[in-house]
CSV table of C-alpha atoms in Angstrom, one decimal:
chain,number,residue,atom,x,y,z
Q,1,UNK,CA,26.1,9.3,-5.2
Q,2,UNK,CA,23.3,11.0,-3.7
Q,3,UNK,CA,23.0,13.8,-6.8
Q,4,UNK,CA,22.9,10.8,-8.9
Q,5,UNK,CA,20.1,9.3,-7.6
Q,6,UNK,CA,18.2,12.1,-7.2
Q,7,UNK,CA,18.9,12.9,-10.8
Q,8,UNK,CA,17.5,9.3,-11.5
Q,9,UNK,CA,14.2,9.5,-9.5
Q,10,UNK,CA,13.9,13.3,-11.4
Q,11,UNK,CA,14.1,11.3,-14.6
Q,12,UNK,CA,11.8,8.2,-13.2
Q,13,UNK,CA,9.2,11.3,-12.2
Q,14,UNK,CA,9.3,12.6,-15.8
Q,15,UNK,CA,9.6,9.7,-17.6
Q,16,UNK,CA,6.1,8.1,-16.0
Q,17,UNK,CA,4.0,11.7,-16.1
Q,18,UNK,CA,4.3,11.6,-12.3
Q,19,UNK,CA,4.3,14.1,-9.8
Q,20,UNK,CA,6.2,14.5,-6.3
Q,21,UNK,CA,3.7,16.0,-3.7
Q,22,UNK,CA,3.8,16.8,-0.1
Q,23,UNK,CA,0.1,15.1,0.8
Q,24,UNK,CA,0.1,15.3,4.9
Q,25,UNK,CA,-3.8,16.3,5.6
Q,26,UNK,CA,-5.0,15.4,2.1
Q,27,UNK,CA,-6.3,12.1,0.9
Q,28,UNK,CA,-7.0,9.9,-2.3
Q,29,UNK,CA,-10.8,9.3,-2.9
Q,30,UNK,CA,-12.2,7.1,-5.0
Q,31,UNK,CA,-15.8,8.4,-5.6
Q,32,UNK,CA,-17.3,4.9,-7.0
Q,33,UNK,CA,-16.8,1.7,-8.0
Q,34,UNK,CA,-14.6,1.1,-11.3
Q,35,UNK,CA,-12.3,-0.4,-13.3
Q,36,UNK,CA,-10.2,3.0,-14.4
Q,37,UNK,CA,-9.7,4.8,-11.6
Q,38,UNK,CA,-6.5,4.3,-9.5
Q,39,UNK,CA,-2.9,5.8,-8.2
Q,40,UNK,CA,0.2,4.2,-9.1
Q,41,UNK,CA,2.9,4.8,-7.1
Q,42,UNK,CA,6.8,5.1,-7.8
Q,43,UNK,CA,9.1,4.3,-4.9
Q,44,UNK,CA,11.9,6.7,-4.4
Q,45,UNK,CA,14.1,3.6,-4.6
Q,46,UNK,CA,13.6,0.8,-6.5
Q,47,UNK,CA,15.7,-2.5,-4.9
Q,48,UNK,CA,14.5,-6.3,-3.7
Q,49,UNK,CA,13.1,-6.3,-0.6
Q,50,UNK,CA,13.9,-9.4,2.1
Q,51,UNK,CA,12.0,-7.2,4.4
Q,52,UNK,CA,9.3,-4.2,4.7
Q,53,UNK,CA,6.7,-2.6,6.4
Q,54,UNK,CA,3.6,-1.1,4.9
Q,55,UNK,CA,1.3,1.3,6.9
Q,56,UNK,CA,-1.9,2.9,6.0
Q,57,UNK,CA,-5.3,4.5,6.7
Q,58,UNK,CA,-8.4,4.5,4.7
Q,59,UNK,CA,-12.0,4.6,4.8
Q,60,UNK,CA,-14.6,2.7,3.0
Q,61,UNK,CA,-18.4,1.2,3.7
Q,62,UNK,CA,-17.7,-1.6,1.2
Q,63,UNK,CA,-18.7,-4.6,2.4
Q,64,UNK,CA,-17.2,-7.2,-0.6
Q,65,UNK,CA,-13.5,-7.9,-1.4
Q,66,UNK,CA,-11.5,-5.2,-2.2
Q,67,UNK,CA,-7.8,-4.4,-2.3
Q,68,UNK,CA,-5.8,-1.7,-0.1
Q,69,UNK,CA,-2.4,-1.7,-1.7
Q,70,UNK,CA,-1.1,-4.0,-4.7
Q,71,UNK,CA,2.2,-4.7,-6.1
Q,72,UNK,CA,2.6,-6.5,-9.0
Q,73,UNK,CA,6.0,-8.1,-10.8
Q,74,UNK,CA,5.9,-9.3,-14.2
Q,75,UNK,CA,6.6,-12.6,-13.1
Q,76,UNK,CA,4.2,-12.3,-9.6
Q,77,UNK,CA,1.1,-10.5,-9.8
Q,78,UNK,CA,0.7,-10.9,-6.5
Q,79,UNK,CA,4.0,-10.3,-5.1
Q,80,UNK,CA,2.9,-8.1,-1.9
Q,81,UNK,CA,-0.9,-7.6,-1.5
Q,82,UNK,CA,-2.8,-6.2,0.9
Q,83,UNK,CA,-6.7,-7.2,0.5
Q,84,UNK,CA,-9.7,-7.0,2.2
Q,85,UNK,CA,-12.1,-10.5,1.6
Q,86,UNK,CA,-14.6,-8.6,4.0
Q,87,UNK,CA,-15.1,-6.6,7.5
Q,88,UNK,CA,-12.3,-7.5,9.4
Q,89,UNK,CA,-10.7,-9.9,7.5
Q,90,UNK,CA,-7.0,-9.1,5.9
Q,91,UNK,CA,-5.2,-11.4,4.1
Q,92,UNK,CA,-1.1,-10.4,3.0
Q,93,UNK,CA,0.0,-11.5,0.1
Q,94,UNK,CA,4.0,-12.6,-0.9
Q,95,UNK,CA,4.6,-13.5,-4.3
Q,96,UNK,CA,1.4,-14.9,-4.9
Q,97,UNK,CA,1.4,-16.3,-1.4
Q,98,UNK,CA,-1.3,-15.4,1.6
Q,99,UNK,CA,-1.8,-15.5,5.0
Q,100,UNK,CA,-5.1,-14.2,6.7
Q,101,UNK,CA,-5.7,-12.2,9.7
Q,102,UNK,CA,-8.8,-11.8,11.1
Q,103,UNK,CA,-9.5,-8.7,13.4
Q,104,UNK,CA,-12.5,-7.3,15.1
Q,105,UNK,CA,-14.8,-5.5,12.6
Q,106,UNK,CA,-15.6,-2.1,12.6
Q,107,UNK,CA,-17.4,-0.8,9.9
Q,108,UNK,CA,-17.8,2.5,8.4
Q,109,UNK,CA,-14.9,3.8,10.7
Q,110,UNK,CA,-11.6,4.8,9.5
Q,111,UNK,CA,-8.8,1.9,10.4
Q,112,UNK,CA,-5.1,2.5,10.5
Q,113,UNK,CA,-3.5,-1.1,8.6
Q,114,UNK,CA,0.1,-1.7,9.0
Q,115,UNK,CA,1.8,-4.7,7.7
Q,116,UNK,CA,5.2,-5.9,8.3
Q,117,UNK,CA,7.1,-9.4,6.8
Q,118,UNK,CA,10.9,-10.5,6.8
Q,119,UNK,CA,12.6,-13.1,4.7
Q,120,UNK,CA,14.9,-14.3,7.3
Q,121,UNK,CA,12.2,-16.1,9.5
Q,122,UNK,CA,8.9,-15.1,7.4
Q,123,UNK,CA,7.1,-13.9,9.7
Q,124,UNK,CA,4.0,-11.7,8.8
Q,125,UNK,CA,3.0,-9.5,10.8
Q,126,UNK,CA,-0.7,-7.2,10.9
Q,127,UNK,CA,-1.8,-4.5,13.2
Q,128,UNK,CA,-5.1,-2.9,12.8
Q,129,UNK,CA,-5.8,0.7,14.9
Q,130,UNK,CA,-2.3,0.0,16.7
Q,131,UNK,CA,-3.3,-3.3,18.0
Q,132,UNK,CA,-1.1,-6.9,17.3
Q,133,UNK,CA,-3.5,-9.0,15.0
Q,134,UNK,CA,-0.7,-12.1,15.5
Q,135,UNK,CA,2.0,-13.1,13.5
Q,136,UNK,CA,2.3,-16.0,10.8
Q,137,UNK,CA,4.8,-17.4,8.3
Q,138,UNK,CA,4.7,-17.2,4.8
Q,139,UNK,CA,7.4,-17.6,2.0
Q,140,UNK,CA,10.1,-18.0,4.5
Q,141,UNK,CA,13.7,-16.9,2.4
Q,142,UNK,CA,11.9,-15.3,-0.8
Q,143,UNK,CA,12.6,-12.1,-1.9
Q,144,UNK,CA,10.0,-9.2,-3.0
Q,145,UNK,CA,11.3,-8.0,-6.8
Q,146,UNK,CA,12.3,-4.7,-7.1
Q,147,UNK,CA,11.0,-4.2,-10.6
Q,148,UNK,CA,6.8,-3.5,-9.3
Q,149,UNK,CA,3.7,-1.5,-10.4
Q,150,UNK,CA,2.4,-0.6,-7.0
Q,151,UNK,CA,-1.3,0.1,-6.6
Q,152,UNK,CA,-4.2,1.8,-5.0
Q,153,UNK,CA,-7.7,1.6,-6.2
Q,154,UNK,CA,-7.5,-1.3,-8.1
Q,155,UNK,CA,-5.6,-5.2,-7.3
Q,156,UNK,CA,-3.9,-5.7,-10.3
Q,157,UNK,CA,-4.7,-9.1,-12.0
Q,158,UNK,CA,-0.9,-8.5,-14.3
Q,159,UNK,CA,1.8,-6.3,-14.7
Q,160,UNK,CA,-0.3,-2.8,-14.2
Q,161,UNK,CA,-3.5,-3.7,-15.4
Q,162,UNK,CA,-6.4,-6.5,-15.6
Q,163,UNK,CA,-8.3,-4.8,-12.8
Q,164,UNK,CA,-11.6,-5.9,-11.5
Q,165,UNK,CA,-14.2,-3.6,-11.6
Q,166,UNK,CA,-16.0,-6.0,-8.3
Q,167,UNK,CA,-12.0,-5.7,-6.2
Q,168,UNK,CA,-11.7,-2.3,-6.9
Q,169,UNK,CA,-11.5,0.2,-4.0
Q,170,UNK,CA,-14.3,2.9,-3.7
Q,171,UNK,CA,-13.5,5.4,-0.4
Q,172,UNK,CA,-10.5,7.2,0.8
Q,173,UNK,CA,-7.2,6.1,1.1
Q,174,UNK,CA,-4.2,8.5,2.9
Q,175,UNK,CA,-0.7,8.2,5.1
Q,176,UNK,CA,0.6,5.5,3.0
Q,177,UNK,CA,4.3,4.8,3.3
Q,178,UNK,CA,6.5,1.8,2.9
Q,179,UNK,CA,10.0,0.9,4.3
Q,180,UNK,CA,12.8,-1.6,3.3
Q,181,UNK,CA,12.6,-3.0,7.3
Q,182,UNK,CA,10.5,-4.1,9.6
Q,183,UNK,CA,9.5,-1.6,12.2
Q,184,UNK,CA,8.0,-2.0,15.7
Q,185,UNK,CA,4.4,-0.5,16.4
Q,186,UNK,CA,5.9,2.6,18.4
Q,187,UNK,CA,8.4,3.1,15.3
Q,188,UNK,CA,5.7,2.9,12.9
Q,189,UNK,CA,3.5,5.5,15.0
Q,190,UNK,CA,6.0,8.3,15.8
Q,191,UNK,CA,7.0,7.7,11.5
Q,192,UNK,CA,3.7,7.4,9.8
Q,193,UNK,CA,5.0,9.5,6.7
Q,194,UNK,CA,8.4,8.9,6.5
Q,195,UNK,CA,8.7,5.9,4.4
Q,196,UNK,CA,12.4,5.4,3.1
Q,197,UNK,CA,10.5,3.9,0.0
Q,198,UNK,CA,6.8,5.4,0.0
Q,199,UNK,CA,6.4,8.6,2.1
Q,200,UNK,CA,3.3,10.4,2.2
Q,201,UNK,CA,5.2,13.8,2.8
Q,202,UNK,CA,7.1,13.6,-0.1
Q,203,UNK,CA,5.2,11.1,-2.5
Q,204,UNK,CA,5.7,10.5,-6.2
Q,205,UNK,CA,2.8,9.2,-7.9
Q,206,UNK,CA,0.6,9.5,-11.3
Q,207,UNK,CA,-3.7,9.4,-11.0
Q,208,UNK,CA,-5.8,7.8,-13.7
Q,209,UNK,CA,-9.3,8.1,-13.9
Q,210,UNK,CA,-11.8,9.2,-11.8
Q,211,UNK,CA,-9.6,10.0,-8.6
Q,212,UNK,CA,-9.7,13.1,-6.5
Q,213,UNK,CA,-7.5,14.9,-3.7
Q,214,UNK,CA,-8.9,16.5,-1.0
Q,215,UNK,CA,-8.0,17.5,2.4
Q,216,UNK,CA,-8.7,14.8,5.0
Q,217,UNK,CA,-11.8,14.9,7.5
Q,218,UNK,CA,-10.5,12.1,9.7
Q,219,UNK,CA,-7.3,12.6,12.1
């Protein structure tokens, strides 16, 4: 089972022009604002999700609305969103469905976003630089489809595309990963790139447009 699905993702890789990258102490930058220029990611398994969590770290002196990580279904374009409307304020998105946080701002600093939600109770979760930004309920019982386009750069409007050059993201973006469960805040620190679906160590993913990799400046 496991040489057959690593002989699937090898095909998947392929198939989408990807590539499969170790990227610990590099980052994604995204010199200036567009409506061409963003990473897609592919996950290393591709299944429904009835829970996750979704950690991050970027930098960007933007002060409009702008997205952090989109994953779009054909049937929900919007079917888990992470987007900035402005300093400090987050709002998660389940298919097609938000709930805002609202934490302190800090502008022009690095933050380190990690998001978590489960089906069973649907409770969302936010923390921003490690701390608890409360927790609030949103599509309690609904399942995340399996079949995404997943993001960064851009918030995708459809199925991979319709981007908005005034949501786009212009800054860097690194240590992305993405699990099938929900993790606790000391889990999510001691793992930051070992996502069982995204994982920043070992990431598969295709650039388009004006992106580049560099090593990171920030810890």
């Amino acid at each position: 089972m496991e040489k057959l699905l690593l002989t699937i993702l090898l095909l998947t890789i392929l198939s989408e022009g990807a590539t499969q990258s170790d990227l610990r102490g590099k980052v994604f930058i995204f010199p200036e604002e567009s409506a061409t220029a963003y990473v897609s990611l592919i996950p290393r398994v591709k299944k429904p999700l009835k829970s996750f969590t979704l950690c991050l770290k970027a930098f960007t002196d933007l002060t409009r609305p702008y997205s952090l990580f989109s994953y779009s279904t054909k049937v929900k374009d919007n079917e888990l969103l992470l987007f900035v409307n402005k300093i400090g304020q987050y709002t998660l998105y389940i298919g097609n469905t938000g709930v805002t946080f609202k934490a302190p701002p800090s502008p022009y600093a690095p933050i380190h976003v990690c998001a978590s939600w489960e089906s069973a109770s649907g409770i969302a979760e936010l923390w921003v630089d490690g701390k608890p930004m409360g927790r609030k309920g949103v599509r309690k019982g609904y399942s995340v489809g399996a079949e995404a386009k997943i993001i960064l750069g851009q918030e995708q409007d459809s199925f991979g595309g319709r981007f908005d050059a005034k949501q786009s993201f212009v800054g860097e973006i690194w240590d992305v990963s993405l699990w099938d469960h929900v993790l606790s805040l000391k889990e999510m620190c001691a793992s930051c790139y070992s996502g069982n679906l995204l994982n920043w160590q070992s990431l598969i993913y295709g650039s388009n447009g004006y992106v580049v990799t560099k090593p990171k400046i920030w810890p």
